[in-house]
PDB file of C-alpha atoms in Angstrom:
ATOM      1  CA  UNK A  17     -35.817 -15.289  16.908  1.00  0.00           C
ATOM      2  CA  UNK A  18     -37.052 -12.652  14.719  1.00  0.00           C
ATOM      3  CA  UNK A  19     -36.047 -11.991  11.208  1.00  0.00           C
ATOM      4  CA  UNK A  20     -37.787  -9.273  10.058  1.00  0.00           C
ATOM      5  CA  UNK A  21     -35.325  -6.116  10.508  1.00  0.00           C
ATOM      6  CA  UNK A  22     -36.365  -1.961   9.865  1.00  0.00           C
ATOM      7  CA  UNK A  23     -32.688  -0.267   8.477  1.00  0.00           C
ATOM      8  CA  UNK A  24     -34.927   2.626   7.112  1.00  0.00           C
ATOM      9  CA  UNK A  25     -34.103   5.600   9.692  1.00  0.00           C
ATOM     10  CA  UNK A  26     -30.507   4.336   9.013  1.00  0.00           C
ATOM     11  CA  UNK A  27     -28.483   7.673   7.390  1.00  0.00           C
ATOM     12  CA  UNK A  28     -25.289   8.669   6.327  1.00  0.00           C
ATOM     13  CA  UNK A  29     -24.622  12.394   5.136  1.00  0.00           C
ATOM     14  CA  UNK A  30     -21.672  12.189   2.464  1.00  0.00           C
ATOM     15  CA  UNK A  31     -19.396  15.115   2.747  1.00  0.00           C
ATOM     16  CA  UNK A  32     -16.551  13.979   1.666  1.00  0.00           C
ATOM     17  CA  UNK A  33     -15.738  15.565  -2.111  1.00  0.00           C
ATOM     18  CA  UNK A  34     -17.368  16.575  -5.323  1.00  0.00           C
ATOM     19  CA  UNK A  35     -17.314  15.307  -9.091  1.00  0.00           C
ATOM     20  CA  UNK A  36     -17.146  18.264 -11.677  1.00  0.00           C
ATOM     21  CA  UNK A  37     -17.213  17.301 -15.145  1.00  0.00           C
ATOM     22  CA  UNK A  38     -15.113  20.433 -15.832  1.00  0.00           C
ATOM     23  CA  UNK A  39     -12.614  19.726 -13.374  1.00  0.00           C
ATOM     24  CA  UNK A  40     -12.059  15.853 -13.827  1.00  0.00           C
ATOM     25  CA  UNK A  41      -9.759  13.928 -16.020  1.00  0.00           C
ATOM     26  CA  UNK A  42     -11.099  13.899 -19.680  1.00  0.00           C
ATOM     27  CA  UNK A  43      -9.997   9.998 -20.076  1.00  0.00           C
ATOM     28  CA  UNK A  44     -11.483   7.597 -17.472  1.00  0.00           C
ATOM     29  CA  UNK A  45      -8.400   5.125 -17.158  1.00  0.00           C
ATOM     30  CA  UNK A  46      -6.256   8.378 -15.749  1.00  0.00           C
ATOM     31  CA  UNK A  47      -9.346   9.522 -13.689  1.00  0.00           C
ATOM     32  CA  UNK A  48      -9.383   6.153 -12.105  1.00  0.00           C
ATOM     33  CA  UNK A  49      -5.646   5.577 -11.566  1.00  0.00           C
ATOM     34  CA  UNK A  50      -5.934   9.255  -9.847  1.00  0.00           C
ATOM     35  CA  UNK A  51      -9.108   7.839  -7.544  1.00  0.00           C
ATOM     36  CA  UNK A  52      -7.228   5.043  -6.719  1.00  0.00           C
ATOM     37  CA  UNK A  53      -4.257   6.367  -5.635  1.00  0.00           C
ATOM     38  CA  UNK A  54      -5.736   8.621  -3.137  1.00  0.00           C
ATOM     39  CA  UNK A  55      -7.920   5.608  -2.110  1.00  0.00           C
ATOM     40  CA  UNK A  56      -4.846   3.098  -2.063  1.00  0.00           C
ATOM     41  CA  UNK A  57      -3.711   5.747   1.269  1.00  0.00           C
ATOM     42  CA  UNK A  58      -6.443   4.738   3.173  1.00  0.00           C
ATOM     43  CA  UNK A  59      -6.484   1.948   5.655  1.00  0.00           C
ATOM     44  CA  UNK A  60      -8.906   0.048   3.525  1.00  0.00           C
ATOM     45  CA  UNK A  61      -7.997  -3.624   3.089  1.00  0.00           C
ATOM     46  CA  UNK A  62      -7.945  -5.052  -0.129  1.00  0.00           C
ATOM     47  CA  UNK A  63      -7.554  -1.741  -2.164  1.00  0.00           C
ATOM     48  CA  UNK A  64      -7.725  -3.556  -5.337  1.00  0.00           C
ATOM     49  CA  UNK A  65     -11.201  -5.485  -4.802  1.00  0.00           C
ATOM     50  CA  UNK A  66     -13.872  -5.266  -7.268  1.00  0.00           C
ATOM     51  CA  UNK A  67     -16.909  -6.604  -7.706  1.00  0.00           C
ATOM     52  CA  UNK A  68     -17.417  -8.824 -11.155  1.00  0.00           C
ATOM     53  CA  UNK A  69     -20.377  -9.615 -12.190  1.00  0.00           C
ATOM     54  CA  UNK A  70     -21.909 -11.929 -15.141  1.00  0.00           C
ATOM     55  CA  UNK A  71     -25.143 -13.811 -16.323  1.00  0.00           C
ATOM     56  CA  UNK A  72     -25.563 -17.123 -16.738  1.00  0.00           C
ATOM     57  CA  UNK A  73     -27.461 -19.023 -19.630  1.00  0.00           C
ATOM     58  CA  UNK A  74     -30.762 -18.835 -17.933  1.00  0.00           C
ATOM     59  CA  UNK A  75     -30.265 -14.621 -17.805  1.00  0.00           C
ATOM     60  CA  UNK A  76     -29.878 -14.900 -13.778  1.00  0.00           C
ATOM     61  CA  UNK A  77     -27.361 -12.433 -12.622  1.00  0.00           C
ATOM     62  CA  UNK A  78     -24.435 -13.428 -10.451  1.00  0.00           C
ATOM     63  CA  UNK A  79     -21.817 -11.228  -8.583  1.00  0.00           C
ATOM     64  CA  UNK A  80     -18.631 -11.868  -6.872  1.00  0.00           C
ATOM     65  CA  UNK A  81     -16.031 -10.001  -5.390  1.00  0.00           C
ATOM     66  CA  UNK A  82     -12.089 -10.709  -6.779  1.00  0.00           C
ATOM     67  CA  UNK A  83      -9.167  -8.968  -6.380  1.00  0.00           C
ATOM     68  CA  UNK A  84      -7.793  -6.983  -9.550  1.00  0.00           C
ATOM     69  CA  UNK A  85      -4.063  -7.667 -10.131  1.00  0.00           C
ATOM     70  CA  UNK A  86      -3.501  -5.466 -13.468  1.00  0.00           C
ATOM     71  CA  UNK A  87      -4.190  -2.363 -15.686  1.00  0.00           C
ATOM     72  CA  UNK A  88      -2.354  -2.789 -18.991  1.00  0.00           C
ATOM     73  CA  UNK A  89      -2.961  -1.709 -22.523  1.00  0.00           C
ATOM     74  CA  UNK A  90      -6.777  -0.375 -21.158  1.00  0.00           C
ATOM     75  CA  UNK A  91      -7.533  -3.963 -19.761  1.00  0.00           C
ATOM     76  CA  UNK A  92      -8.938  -4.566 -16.365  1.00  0.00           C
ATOM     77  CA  UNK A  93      -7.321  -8.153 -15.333  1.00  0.00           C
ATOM     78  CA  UNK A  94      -8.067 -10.190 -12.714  1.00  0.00           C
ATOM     79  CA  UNK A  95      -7.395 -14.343 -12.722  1.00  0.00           C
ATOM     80  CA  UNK A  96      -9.659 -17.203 -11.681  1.00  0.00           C
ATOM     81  CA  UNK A  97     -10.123 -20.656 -12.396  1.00  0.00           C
ATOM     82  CA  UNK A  98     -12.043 -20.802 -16.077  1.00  0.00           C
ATOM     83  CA  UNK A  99     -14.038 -24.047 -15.393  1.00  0.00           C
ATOM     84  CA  UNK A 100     -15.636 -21.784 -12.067  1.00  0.00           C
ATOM     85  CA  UNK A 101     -19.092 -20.115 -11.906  1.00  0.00           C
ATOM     86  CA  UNK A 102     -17.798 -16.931 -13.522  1.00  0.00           C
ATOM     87  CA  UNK A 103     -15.663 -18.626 -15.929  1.00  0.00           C
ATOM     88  CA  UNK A 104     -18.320 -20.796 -17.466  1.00  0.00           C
ATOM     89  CA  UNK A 105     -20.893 -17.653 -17.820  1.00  0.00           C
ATOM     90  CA  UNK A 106     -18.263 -15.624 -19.279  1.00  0.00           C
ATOM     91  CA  UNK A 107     -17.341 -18.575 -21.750  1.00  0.00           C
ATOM     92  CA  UNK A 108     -20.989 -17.900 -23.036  1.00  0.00           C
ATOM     93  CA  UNK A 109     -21.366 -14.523 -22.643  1.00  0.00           C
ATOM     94  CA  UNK A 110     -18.432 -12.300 -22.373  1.00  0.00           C
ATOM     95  CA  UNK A 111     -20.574  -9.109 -21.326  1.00  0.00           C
ATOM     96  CA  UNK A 112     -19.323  -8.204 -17.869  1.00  0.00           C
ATOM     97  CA  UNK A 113     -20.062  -5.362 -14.996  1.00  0.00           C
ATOM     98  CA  UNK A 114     -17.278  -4.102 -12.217  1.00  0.00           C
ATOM     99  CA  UNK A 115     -18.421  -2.402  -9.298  1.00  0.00           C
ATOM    100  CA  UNK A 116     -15.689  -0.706  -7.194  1.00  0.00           C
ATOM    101  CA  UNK A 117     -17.044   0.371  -3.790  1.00  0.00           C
ATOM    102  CA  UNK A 118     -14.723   2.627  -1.834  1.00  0.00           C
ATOM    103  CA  UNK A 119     -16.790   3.480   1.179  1.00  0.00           C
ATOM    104  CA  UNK A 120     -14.019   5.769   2.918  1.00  0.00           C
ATOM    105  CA  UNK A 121     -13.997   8.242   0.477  1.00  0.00           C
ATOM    106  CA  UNK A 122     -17.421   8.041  -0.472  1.00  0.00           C
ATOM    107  CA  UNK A 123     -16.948   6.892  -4.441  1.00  0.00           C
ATOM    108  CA  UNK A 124     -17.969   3.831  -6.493  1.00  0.00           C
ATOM    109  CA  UNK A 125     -16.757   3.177  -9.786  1.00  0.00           C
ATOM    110  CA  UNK A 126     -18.909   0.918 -12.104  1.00  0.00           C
ATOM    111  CA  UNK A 127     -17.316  -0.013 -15.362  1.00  0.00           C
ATOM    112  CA  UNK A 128     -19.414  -2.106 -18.139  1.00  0.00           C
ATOM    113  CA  UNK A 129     -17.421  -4.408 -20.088  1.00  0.00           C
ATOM    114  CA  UNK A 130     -16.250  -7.073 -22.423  1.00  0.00           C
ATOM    115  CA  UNK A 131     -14.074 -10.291 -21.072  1.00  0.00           C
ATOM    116  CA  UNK A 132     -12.026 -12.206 -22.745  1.00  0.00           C
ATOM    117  CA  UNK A 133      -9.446 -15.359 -21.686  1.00  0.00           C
ATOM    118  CA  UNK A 134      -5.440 -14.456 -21.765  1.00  0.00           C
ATOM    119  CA  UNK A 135      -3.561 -16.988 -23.330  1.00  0.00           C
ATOM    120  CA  UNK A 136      -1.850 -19.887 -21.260  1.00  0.00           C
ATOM    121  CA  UNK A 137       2.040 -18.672 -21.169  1.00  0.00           C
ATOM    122  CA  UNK A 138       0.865 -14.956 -20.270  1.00  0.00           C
ATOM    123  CA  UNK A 139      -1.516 -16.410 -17.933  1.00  0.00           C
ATOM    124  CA  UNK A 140       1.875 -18.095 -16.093  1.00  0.00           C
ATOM    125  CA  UNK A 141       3.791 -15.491 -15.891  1.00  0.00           C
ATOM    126  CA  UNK A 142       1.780 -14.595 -13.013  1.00  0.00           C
ATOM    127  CA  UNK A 143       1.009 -17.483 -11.972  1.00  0.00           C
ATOM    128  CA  UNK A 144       4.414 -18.260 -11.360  1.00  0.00           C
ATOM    129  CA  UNK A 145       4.743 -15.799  -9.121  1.00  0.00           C
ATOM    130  CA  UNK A 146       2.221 -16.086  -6.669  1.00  0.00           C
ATOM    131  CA  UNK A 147       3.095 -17.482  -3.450  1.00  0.00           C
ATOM    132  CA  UNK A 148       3.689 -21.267  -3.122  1.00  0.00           C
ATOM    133  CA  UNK A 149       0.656 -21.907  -1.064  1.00  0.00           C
ATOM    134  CA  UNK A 150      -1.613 -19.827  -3.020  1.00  0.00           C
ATOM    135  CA  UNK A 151      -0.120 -21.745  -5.964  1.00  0.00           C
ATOM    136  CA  UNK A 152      -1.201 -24.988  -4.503  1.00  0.00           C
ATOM    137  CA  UNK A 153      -4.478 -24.329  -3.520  1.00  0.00           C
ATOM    138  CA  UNK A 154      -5.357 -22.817  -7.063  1.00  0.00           C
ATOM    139  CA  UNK A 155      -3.910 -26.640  -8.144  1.00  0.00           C
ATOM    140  CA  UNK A 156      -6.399 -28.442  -5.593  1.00  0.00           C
ATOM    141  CA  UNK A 157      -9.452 -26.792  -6.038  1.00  0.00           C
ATOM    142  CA  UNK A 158     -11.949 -27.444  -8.342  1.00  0.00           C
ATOM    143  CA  UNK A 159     -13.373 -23.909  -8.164  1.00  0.00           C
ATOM    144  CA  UNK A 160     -17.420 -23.492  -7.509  1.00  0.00           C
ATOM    145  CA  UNK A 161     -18.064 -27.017  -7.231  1.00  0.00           C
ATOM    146  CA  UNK A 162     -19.663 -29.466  -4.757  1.00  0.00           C
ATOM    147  CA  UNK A 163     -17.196 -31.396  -2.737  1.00  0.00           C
ATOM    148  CA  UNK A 164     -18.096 -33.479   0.406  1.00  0.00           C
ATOM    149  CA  UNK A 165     -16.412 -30.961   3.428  1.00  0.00           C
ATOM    150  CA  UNK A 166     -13.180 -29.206   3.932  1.00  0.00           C
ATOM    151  CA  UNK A 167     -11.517 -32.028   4.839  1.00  0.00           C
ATOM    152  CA  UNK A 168     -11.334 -33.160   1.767  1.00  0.00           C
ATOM    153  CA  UNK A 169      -9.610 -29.871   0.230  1.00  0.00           C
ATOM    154  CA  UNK A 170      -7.263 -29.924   3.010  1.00  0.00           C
ATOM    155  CA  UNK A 171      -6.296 -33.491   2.468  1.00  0.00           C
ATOM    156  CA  UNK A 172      -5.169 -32.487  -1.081  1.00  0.00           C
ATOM    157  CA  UNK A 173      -3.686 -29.105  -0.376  1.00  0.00           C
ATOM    158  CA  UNK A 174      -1.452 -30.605   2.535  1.00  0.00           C
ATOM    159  CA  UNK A 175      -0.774 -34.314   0.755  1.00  0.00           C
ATOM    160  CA  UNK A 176       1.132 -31.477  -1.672  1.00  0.00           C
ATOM    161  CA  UNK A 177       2.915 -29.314   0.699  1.00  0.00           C
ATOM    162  CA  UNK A 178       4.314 -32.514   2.250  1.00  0.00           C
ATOM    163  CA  UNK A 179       6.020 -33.613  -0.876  1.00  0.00           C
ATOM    164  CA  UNK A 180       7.035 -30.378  -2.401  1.00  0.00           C
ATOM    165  CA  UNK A 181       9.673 -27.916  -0.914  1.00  0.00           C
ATOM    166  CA  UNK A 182       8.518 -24.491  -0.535  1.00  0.00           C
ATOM    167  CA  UNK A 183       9.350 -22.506  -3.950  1.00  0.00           C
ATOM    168  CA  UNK A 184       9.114 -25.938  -6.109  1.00  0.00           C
ATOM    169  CA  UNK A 185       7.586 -25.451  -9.177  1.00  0.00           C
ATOM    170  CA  UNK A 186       3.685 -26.414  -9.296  1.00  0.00           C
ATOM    171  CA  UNK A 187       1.969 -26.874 -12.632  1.00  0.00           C
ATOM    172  CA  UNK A 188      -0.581 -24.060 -12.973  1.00  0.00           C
ATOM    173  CA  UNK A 189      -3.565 -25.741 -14.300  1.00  0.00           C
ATOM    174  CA  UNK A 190      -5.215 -26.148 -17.783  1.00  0.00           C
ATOM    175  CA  UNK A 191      -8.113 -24.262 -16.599  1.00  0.00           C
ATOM    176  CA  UNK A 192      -6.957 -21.600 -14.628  1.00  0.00           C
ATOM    177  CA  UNK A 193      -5.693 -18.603 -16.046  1.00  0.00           C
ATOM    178  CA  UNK A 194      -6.441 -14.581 -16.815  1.00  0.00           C
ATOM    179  CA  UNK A 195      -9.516 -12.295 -17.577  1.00  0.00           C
ATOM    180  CA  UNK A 196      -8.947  -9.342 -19.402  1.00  0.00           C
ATOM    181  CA  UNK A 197     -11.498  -6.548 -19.271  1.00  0.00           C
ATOM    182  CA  UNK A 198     -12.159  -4.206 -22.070  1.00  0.00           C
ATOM    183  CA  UNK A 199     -14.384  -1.358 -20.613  1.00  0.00           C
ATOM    184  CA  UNK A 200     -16.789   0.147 -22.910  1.00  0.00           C
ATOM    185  CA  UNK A 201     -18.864   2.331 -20.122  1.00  0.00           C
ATOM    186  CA  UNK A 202     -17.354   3.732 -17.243  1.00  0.00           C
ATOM    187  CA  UNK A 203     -19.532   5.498 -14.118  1.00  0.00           C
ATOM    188  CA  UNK A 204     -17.978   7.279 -11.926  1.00  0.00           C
ATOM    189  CA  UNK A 205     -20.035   8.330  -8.370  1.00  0.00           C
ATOM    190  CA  UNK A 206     -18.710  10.556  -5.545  1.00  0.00           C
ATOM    191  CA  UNK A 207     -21.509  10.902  -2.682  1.00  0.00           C
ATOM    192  CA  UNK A 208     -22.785  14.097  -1.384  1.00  0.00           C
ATOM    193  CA  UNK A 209     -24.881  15.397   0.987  1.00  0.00           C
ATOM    194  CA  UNK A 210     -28.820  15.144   1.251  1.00  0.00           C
ATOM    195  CA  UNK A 211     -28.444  12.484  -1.584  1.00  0.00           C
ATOM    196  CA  UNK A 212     -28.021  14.802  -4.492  1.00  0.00           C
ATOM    197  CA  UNK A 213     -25.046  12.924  -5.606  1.00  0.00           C
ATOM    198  CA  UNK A 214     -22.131  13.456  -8.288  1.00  0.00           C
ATOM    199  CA  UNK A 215     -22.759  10.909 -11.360  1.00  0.00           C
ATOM    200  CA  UNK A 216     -20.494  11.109 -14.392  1.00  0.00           C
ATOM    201  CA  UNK A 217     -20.503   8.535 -17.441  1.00  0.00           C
ATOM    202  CA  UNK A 218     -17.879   8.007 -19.707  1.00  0.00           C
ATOM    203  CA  UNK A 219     -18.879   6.087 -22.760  1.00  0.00           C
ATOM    204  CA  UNK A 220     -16.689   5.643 -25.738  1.00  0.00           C
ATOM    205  CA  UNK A 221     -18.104   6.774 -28.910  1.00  0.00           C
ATOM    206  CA  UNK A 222     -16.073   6.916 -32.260  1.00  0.00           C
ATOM    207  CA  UNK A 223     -12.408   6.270 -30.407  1.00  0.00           C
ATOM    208  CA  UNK A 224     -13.110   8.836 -27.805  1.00  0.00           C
ATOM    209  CA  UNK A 225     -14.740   9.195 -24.501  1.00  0.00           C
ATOM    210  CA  UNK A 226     -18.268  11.221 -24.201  1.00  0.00           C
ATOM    211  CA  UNK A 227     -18.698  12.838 -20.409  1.00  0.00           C
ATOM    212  CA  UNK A 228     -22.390  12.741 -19.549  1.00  0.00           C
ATOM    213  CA  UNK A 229     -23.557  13.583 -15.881  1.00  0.00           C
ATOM    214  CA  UNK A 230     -26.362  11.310 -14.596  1.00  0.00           C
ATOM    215  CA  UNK A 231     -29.017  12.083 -11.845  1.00  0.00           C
ATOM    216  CA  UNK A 232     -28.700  10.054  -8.967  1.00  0.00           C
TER     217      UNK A 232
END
């Protein structure tokens, strides 16, 4: 079977909106809680996901897709097991990138930031209240590495739900916890048509935020 596949006569005309640096929100956390609540109305599924991306110690980049579960105090926070892929690079270096890709209304959102590990208790305040199977399977799994088939995870993660009752308290583990994001760049893109697309960066200089279109 062949491999080799041509997606270059492949085209999409974006119509949807505009991006007018005299028109949009002057701080980029209220310009992005106003982008996702019009996007949070859509049928997408999984309004919250982002894309998180790091680099690991040999400079080889590495992208993921997680689900963010918090704004607060201009963090971006999202949870994941520490010892993982993403955890370990961001250990060593705590420069990160989101990419939010919103494809019904035509917008991305790329934010360039700095990570840093929430503390144990805060970290299990949420964890506490995630659902009791979701709960267990962040307690079974040893997050990015090998293991010999699913068998094996399921073994674990049902050996558990046999001996607990549903709601019973399950340990959150020493390695798991929250990221928080501190964005330093923020890009905001809206499509439009023949490719001549809306670009507008917010970077913070001296406490406040600079609003510089980009070509696309």
């Amino acid at each position: 079977m062949a491999t080799d596949k041509d997606f270059r006569d492949l085209r999409t005309d974006y119509s949807w909106g505009a991006l007018d640096e005299a028109n949009v929100r002057q701080n980029p956390f209220e310009l992005f809680g106003d982008w996702y609540e019009a996007y949070s109305k859509t049928d997408a599924i999984d309004s919250t996901a982002v894309t998180v991306s790091t680099v690991d110690e040999d400079g080889q980049p590495d992208s993921r897709i997680v689900l963010l579960k918090e704004i607060r105090k201009e963090n971006f926070i999202f949870y994941t097991n520490h010892n993982s892929k993403k955890g370990r690079d961001l250990a060593k270096n705590p420069k990160v990138h989101l990419l939010f890709f919103w494809p019904e209304m035509e917008r991305q959102i790329r934010i360039k930031g700095v990570a840093t590990f929430m503390d144990e208790n805060e970290s299990r305040i949420y964890f506490d209240k995630r659902p009791f199977e979701s709960r267990v399977a962040a307690a079974v799994s040893p997050q990015s590495s090998v293991v010999p088939n699913r068998d094996y995870l399921e073994e674990k993660f049902f050996s558990i739900l046999k001996t607990k009752e549903e709601n019973a308290a399950i340990e959150m583990p020493k390695n798991w916890g929250g990221v928080k994001v501190q964005p330093l760049e923020f890009e905001f893109w809206q499509g439009r048509i023949s490719r001549l697309h809306d670009r507008l960066r917010f970077k913070r200089e001296n406490g406040s935020w600079k609003i510089e279109r980009l070509a696309p």
